[in-house]
mmCIF file of C-alpha atoms and ligand atoms in Angstrom:
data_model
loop_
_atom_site.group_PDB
_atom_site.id
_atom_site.type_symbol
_atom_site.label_atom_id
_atom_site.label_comp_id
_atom_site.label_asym_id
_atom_site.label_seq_id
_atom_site.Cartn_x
_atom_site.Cartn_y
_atom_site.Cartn_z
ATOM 1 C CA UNK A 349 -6.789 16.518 -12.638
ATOM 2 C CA UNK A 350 -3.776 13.727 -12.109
ATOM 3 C CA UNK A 351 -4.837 11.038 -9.969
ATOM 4 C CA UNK A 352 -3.713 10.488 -6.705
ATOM 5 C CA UNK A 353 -2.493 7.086 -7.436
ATOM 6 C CA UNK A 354 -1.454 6.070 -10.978
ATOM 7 C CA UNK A 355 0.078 2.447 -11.833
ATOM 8 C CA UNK A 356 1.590 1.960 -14.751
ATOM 9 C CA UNK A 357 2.447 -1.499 -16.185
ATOM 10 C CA UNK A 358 3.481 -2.699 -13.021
ATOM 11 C CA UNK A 359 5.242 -6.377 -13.152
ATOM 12 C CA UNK A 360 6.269 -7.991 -9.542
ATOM 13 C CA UNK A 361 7.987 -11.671 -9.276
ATOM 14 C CA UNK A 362 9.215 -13.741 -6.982
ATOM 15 C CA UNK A 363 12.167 -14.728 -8.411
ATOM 16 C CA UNK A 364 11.308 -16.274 -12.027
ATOM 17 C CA UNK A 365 7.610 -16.348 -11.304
ATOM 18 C CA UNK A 366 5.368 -13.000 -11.959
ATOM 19 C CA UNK A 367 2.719 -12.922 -10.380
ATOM 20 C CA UNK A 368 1.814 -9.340 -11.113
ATOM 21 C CA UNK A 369 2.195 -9.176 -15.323
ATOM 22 C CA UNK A 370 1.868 -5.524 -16.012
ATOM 23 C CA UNK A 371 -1.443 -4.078 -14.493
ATOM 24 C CA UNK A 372 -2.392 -0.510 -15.196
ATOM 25 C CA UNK A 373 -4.654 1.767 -12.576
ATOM 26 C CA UNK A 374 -5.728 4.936 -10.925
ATOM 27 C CA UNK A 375 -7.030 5.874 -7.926
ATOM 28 C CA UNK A 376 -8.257 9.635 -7.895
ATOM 29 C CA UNK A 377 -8.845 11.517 -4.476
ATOM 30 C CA UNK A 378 -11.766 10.593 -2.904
ATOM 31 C CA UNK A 379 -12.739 7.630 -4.734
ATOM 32 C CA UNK A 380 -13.253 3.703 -3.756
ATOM 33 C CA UNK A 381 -11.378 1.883 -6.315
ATOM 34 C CA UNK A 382 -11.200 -2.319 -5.468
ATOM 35 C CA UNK A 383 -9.171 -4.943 -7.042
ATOM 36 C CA UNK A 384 -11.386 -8.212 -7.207
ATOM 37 C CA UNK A 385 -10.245 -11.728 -8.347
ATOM 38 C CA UNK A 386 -10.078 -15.446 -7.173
ATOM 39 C CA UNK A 387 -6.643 -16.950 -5.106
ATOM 40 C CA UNK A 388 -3.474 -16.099 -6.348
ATOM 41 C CA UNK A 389 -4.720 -13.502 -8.531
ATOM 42 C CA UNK A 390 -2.124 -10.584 -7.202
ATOM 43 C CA UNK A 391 -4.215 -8.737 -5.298
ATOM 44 C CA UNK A 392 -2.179 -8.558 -2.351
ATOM 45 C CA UNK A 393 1.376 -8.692 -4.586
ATOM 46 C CA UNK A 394 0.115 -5.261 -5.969
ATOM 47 C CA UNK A 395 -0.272 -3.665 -2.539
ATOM 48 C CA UNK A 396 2.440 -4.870 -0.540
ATOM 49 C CA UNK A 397 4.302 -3.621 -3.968
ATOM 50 C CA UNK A 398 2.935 0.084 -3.528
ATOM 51 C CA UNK A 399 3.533 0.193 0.165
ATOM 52 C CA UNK A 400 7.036 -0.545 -0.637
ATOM 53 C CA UNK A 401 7.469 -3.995 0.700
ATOM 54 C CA UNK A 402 8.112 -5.515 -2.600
ATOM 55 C CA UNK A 403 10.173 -4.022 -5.076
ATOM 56 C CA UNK A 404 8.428 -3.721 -8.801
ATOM 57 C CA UNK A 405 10.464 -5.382 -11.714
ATOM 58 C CA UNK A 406 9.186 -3.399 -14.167
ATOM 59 C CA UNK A 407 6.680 -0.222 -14.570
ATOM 60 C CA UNK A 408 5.490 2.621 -12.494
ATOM 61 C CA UNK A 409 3.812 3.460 -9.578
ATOM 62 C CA UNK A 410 3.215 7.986 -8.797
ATOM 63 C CA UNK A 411 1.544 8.798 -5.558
ATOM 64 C CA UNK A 412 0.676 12.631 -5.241
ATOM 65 C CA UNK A 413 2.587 13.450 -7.912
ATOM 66 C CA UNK A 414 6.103 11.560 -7.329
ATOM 67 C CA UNK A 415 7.495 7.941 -8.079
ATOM 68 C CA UNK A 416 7.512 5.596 -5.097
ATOM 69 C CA UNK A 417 9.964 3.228 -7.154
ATOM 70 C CA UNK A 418 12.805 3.896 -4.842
ATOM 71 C CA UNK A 419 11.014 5.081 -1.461
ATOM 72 C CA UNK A 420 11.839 2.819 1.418
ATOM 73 C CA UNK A 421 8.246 1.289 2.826
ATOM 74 C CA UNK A 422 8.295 3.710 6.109
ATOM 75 C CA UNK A 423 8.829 6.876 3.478
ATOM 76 C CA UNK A 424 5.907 5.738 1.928
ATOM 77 C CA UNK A 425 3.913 5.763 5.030
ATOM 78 C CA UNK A 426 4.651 9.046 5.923
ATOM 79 C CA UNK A 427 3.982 10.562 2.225
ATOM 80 C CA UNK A 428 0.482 9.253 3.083
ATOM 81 C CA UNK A 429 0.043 5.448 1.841
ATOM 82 C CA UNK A 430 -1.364 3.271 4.794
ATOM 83 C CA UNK A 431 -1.997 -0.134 4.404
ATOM 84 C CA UNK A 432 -4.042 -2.639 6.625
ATOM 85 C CA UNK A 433 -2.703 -5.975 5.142
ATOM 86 C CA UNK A 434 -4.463 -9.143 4.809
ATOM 87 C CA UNK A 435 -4.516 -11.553 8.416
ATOM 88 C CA UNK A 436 -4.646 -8.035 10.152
ATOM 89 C CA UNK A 437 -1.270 -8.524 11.784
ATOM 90 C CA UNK A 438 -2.062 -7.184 14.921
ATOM 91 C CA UNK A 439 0.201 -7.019 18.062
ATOM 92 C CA UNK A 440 -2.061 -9.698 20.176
ATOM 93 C CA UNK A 441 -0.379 -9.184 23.536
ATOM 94 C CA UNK A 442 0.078 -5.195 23.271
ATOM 95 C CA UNK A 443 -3.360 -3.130 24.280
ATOM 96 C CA UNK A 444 -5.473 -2.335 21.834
ATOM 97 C CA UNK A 445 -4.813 1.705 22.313
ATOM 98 C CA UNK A 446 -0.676 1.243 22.038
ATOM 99 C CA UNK A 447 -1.784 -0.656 18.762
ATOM 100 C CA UNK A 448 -3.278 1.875 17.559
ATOM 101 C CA UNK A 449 -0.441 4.153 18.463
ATOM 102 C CA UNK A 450 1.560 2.166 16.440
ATOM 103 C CA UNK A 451 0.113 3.559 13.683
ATOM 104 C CA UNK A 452 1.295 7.022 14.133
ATOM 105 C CA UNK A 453 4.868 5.715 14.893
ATOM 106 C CA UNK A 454 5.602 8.303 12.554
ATOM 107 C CA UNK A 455 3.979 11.241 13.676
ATOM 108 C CA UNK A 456 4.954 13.436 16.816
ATOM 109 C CA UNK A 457 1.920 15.794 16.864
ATOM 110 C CA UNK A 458 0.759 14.621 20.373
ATOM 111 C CA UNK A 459 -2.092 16.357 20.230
ATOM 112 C CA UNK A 460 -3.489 15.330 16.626
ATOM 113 C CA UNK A 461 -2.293 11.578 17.851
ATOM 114 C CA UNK A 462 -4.978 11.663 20.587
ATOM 115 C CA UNK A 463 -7.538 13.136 18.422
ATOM 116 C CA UNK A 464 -7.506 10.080 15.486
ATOM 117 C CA UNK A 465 -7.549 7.831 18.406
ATOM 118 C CA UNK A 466 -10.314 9.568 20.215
ATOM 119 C CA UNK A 467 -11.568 9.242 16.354
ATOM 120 C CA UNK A 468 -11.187 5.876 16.160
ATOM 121 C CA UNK A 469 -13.107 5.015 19.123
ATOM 122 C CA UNK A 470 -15.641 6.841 17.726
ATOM 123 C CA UNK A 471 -15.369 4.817 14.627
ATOM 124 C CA UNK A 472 -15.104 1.325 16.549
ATOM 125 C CA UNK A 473 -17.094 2.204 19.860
ATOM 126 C CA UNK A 474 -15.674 -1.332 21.303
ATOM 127 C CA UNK A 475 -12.021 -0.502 21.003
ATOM 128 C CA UNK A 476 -12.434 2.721 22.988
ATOM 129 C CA UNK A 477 -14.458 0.060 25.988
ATOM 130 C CA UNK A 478 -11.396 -2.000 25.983
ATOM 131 C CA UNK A 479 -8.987 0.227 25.079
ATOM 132 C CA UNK A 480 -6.648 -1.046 27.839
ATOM 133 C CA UNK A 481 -6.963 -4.930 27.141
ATOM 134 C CA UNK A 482 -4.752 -7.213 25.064
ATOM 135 C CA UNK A 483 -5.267 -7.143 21.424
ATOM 136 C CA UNK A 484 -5.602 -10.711 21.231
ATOM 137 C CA UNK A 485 -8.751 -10.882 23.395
ATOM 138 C CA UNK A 486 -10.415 -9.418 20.497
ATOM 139 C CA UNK A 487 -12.671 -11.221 18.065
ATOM 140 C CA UNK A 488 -11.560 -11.605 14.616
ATOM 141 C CA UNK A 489 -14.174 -8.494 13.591
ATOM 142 C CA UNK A 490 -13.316 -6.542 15.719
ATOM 143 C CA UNK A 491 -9.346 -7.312 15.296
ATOM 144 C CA UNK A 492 -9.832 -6.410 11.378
ATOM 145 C CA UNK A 493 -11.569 -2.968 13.377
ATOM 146 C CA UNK A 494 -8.256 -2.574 14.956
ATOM 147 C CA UNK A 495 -6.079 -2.482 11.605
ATOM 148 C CA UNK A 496 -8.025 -0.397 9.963
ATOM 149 C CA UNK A 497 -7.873 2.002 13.051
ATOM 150 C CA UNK A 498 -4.166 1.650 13.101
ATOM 151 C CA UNK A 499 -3.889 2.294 9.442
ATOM 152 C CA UNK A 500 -6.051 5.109 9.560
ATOM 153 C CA UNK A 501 -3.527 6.460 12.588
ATOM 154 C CA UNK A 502 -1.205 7.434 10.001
ATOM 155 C CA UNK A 503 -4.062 10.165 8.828
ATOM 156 C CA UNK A 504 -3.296 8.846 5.201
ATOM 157 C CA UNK A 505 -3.992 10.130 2.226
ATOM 158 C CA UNK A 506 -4.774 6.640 0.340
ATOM 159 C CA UNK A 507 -6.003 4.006 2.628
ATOM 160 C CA UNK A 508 -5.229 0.494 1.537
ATOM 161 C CA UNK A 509 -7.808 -2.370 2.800
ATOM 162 C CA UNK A 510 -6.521 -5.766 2.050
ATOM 163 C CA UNK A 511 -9.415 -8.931 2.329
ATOM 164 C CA UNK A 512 -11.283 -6.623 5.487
ATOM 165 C CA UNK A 513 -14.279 -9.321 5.417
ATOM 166 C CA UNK A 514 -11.955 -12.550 5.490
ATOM 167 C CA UNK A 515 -13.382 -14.796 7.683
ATOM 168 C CA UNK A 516 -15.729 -12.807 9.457
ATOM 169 C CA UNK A 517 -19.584 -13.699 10.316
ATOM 170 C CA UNK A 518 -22.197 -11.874 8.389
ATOM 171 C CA UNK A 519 -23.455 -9.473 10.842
ATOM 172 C CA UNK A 520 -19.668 -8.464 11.291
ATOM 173 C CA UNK A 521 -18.934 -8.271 7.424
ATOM 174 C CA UNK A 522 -21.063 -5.848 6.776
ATOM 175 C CA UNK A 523 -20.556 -3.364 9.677
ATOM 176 C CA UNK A 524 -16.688 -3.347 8.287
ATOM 177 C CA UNK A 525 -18.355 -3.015 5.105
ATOM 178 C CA UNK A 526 -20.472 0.027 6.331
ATOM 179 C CA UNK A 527 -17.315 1.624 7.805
ATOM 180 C CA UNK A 528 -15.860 1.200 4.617
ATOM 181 C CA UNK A 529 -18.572 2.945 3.061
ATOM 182 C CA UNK A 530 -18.499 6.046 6.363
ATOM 183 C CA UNK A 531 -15.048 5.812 5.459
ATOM 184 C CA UNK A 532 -15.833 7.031 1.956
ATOM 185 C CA UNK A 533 -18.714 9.805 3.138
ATOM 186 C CA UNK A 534 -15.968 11.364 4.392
ATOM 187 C CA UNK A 535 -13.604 11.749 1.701
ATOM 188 C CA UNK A 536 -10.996 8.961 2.735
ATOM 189 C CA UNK A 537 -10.014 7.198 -0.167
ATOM 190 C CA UNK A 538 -9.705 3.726 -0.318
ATOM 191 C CA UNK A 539 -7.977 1.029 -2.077
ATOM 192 C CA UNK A 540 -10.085 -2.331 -1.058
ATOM 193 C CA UNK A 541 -9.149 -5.837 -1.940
ATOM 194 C CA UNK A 542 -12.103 -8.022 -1.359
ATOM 195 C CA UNK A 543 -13.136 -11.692 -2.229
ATOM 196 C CA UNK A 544 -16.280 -10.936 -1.429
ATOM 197 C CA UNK A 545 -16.991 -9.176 -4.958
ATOM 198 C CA UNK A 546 -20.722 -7.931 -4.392
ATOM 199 C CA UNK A 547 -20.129 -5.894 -0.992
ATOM 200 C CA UNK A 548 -17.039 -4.497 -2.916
ATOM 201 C CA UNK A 549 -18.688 -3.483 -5.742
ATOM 202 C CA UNK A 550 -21.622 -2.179 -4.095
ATOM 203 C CA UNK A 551 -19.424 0.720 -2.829
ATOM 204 C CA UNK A 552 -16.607 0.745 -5.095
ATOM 205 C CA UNK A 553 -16.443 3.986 -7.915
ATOM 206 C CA UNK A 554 -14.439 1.847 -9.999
ATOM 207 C CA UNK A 555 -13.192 -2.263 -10.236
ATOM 208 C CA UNK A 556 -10.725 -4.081 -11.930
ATOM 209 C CA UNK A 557 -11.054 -7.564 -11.964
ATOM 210 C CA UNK A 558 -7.556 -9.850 -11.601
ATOM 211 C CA UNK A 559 -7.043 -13.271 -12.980
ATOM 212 C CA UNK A 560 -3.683 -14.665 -12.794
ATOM 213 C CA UNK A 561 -1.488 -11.540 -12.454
ATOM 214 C CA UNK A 562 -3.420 -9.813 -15.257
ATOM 215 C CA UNK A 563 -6.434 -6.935 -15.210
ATOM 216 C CA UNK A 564 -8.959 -9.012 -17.193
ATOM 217 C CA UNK A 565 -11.901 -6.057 -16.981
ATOM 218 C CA UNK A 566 -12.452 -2.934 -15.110
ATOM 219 C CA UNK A 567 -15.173 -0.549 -14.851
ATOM 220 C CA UNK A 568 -17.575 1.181 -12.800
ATOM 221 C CA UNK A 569 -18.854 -0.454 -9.927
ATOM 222 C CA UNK A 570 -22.310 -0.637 -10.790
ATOM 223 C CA UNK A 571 -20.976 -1.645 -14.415
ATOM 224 C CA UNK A 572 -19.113 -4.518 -13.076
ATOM 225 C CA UNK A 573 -21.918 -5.883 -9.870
ATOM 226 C CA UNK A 574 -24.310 -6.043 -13.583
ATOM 227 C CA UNK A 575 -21.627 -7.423 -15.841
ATOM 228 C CA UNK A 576 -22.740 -11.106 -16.936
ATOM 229 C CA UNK A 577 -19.784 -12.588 -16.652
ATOM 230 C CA UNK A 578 -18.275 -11.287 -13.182
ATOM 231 C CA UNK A 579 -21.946 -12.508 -11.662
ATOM 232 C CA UNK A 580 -20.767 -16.144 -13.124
ATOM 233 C CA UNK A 581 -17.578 -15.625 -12.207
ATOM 234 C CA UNK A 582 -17.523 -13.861 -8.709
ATOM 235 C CA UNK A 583 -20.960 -13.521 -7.665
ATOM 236 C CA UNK A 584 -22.083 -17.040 -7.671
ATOM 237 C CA UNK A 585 -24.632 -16.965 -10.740
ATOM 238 C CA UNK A 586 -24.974 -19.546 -13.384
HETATM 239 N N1 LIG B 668 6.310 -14.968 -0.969
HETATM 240 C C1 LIG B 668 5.941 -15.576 -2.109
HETATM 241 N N2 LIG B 668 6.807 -16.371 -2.781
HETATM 242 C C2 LIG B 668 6.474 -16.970 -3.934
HETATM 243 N N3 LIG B 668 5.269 -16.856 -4.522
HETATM 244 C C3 LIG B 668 4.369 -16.067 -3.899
HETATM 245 C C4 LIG B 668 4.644 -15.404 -2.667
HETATM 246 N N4 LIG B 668 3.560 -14.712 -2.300
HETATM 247 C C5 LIG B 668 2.629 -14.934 -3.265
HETATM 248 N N5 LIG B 668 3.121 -15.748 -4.225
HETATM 249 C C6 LIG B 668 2.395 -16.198 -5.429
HETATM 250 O O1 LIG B 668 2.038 -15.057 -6.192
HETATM 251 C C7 LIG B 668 0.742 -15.223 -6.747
HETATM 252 C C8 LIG B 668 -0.148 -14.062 -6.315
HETATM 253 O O2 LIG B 668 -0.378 -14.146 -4.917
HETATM 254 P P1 LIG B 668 -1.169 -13.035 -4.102
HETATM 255 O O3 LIG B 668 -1.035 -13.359 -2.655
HETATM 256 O O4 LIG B 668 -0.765 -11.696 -4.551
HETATM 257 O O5 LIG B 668 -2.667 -13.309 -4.593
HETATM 258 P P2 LIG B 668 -4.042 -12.753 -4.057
HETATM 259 O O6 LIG B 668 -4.779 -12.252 -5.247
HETATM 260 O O7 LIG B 668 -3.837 -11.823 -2.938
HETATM 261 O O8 LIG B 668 -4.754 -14.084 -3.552
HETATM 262 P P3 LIG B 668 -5.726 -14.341 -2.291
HETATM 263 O O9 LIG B 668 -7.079 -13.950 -2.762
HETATM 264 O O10 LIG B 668 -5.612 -15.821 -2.062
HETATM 265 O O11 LIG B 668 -5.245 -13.534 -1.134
HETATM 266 C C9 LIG B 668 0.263 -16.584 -6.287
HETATM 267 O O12 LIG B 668 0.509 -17.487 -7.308
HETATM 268 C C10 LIG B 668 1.110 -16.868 -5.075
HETATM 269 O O13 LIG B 668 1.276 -18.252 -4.895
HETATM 270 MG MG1 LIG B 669 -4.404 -11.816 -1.000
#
């Protein structure tokens, strides 16, 4: 079986500075896969690179079977890559439901529009109560509920989660993390990008950690969560 997403020696700068260095991956159907790794690592370089909003200088990204390299970011979107990016990037004075509409700014199957967002009030029962209020009046938890709803309007086939527990409370960090993990039970899969390395690992298939533009170890999840150095490193252990 090829996987669903394959990068291959991927390099991105900006200008003379990489800050990707040639990082090699997969994501199969179905799986979690996350990227973990400190500031500045290149987590969020890499996927703004495979949703097309930065242009690789070197290497190879396939997505069901086909090179993205010269795909335009809204192609991309419709061949079934969705990304939630990191600060959410909401619409704070639109209504939470046209938010989520535009998600499916691609899609004219009025019907099968209504049902995801009929499924992503089931989802996020508090954006279907306030479906008709500002964005902005939102918490910051249930804001990062929003973007992932509006990602998932796009019914994609590779969901991309960028930092979904930044700067949330506890309580609120792990019921994202517990949608994450719904998410997964049925058969969405994900590509998460978390600083918070135990809740990602915890449900990730597979991990690669990133330390200055570079894949520095990878493995299972349950490999990596026991792996001496990442619980120095990431998990807070001495
Ligand atoms: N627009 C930009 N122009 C120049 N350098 C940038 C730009 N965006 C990011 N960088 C640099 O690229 C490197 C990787 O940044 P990136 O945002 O991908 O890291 P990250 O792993 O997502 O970090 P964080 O965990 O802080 O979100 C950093 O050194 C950063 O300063
Ligand atoms: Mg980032």
């Amino acid at each position: 079986m090829t996987a669903l997403l394959e990068v291959e020696d991927l390099r991105v700068a900006y200008g003379k500075i990489e800050a990707v260095k040639g990082i090699s991956f997969t994501v199969d159907a179905g799986e979690v896969v996350t990227l973990i790794g400190t500031n500045g690592a290149g987590k969020t370089t890499t996927l703004r690179t495979l949703s097309g909003l930065l242009r690789p200088v070197g290497g190879q990204i396939r997505f069901d079977g086909r090179s993205l390299k010269k795909v335009p970011a809204h192609q991309i979107v419709s061949l079934g890559l969705a990304h939630s990016p990191e600060g959410r990037h909401i619409f704070p004075r639109m209504t939470i439901e046209d938010n989520l509409r535009l998600g499916a700014f691609l899609r004219n199957d009025k019907a099968g529009i209504e049902q995801d967002i009929q499924r992503a009030y089931d989802l996020f029962p508090i954006l279907g109560e306030r479906r008709k209020q500002a964005a902005g009046t939102l918490s910051g938890g249930e804001q990062q509920m929003l973007a992932m709803g509006r990602a998932l309007m796009s019914r994609p086939k590779l969901l991309m989660l960028d930092e979904p527990s930044m700067g949330l409370s506890p309580i609120m960090m792990q019921k994202i993390m517990s949608t994450i993990a719904e998410l997964k039970s049925q058969g969405t899969t994900i590509l998460l990008v978390e600083q918070n390395a135990q809740a990602a690992l915890s449900l990730a298939d597979h991990g690669h950690v990133m330390e200055v533009g570079n894949i520095v170890l990878s493995g299972s999840g349950q490999d990596l969560l026991h792996d001496e150095s990442v619980r120095k490193a990431y998990l807070g252990e001495d």
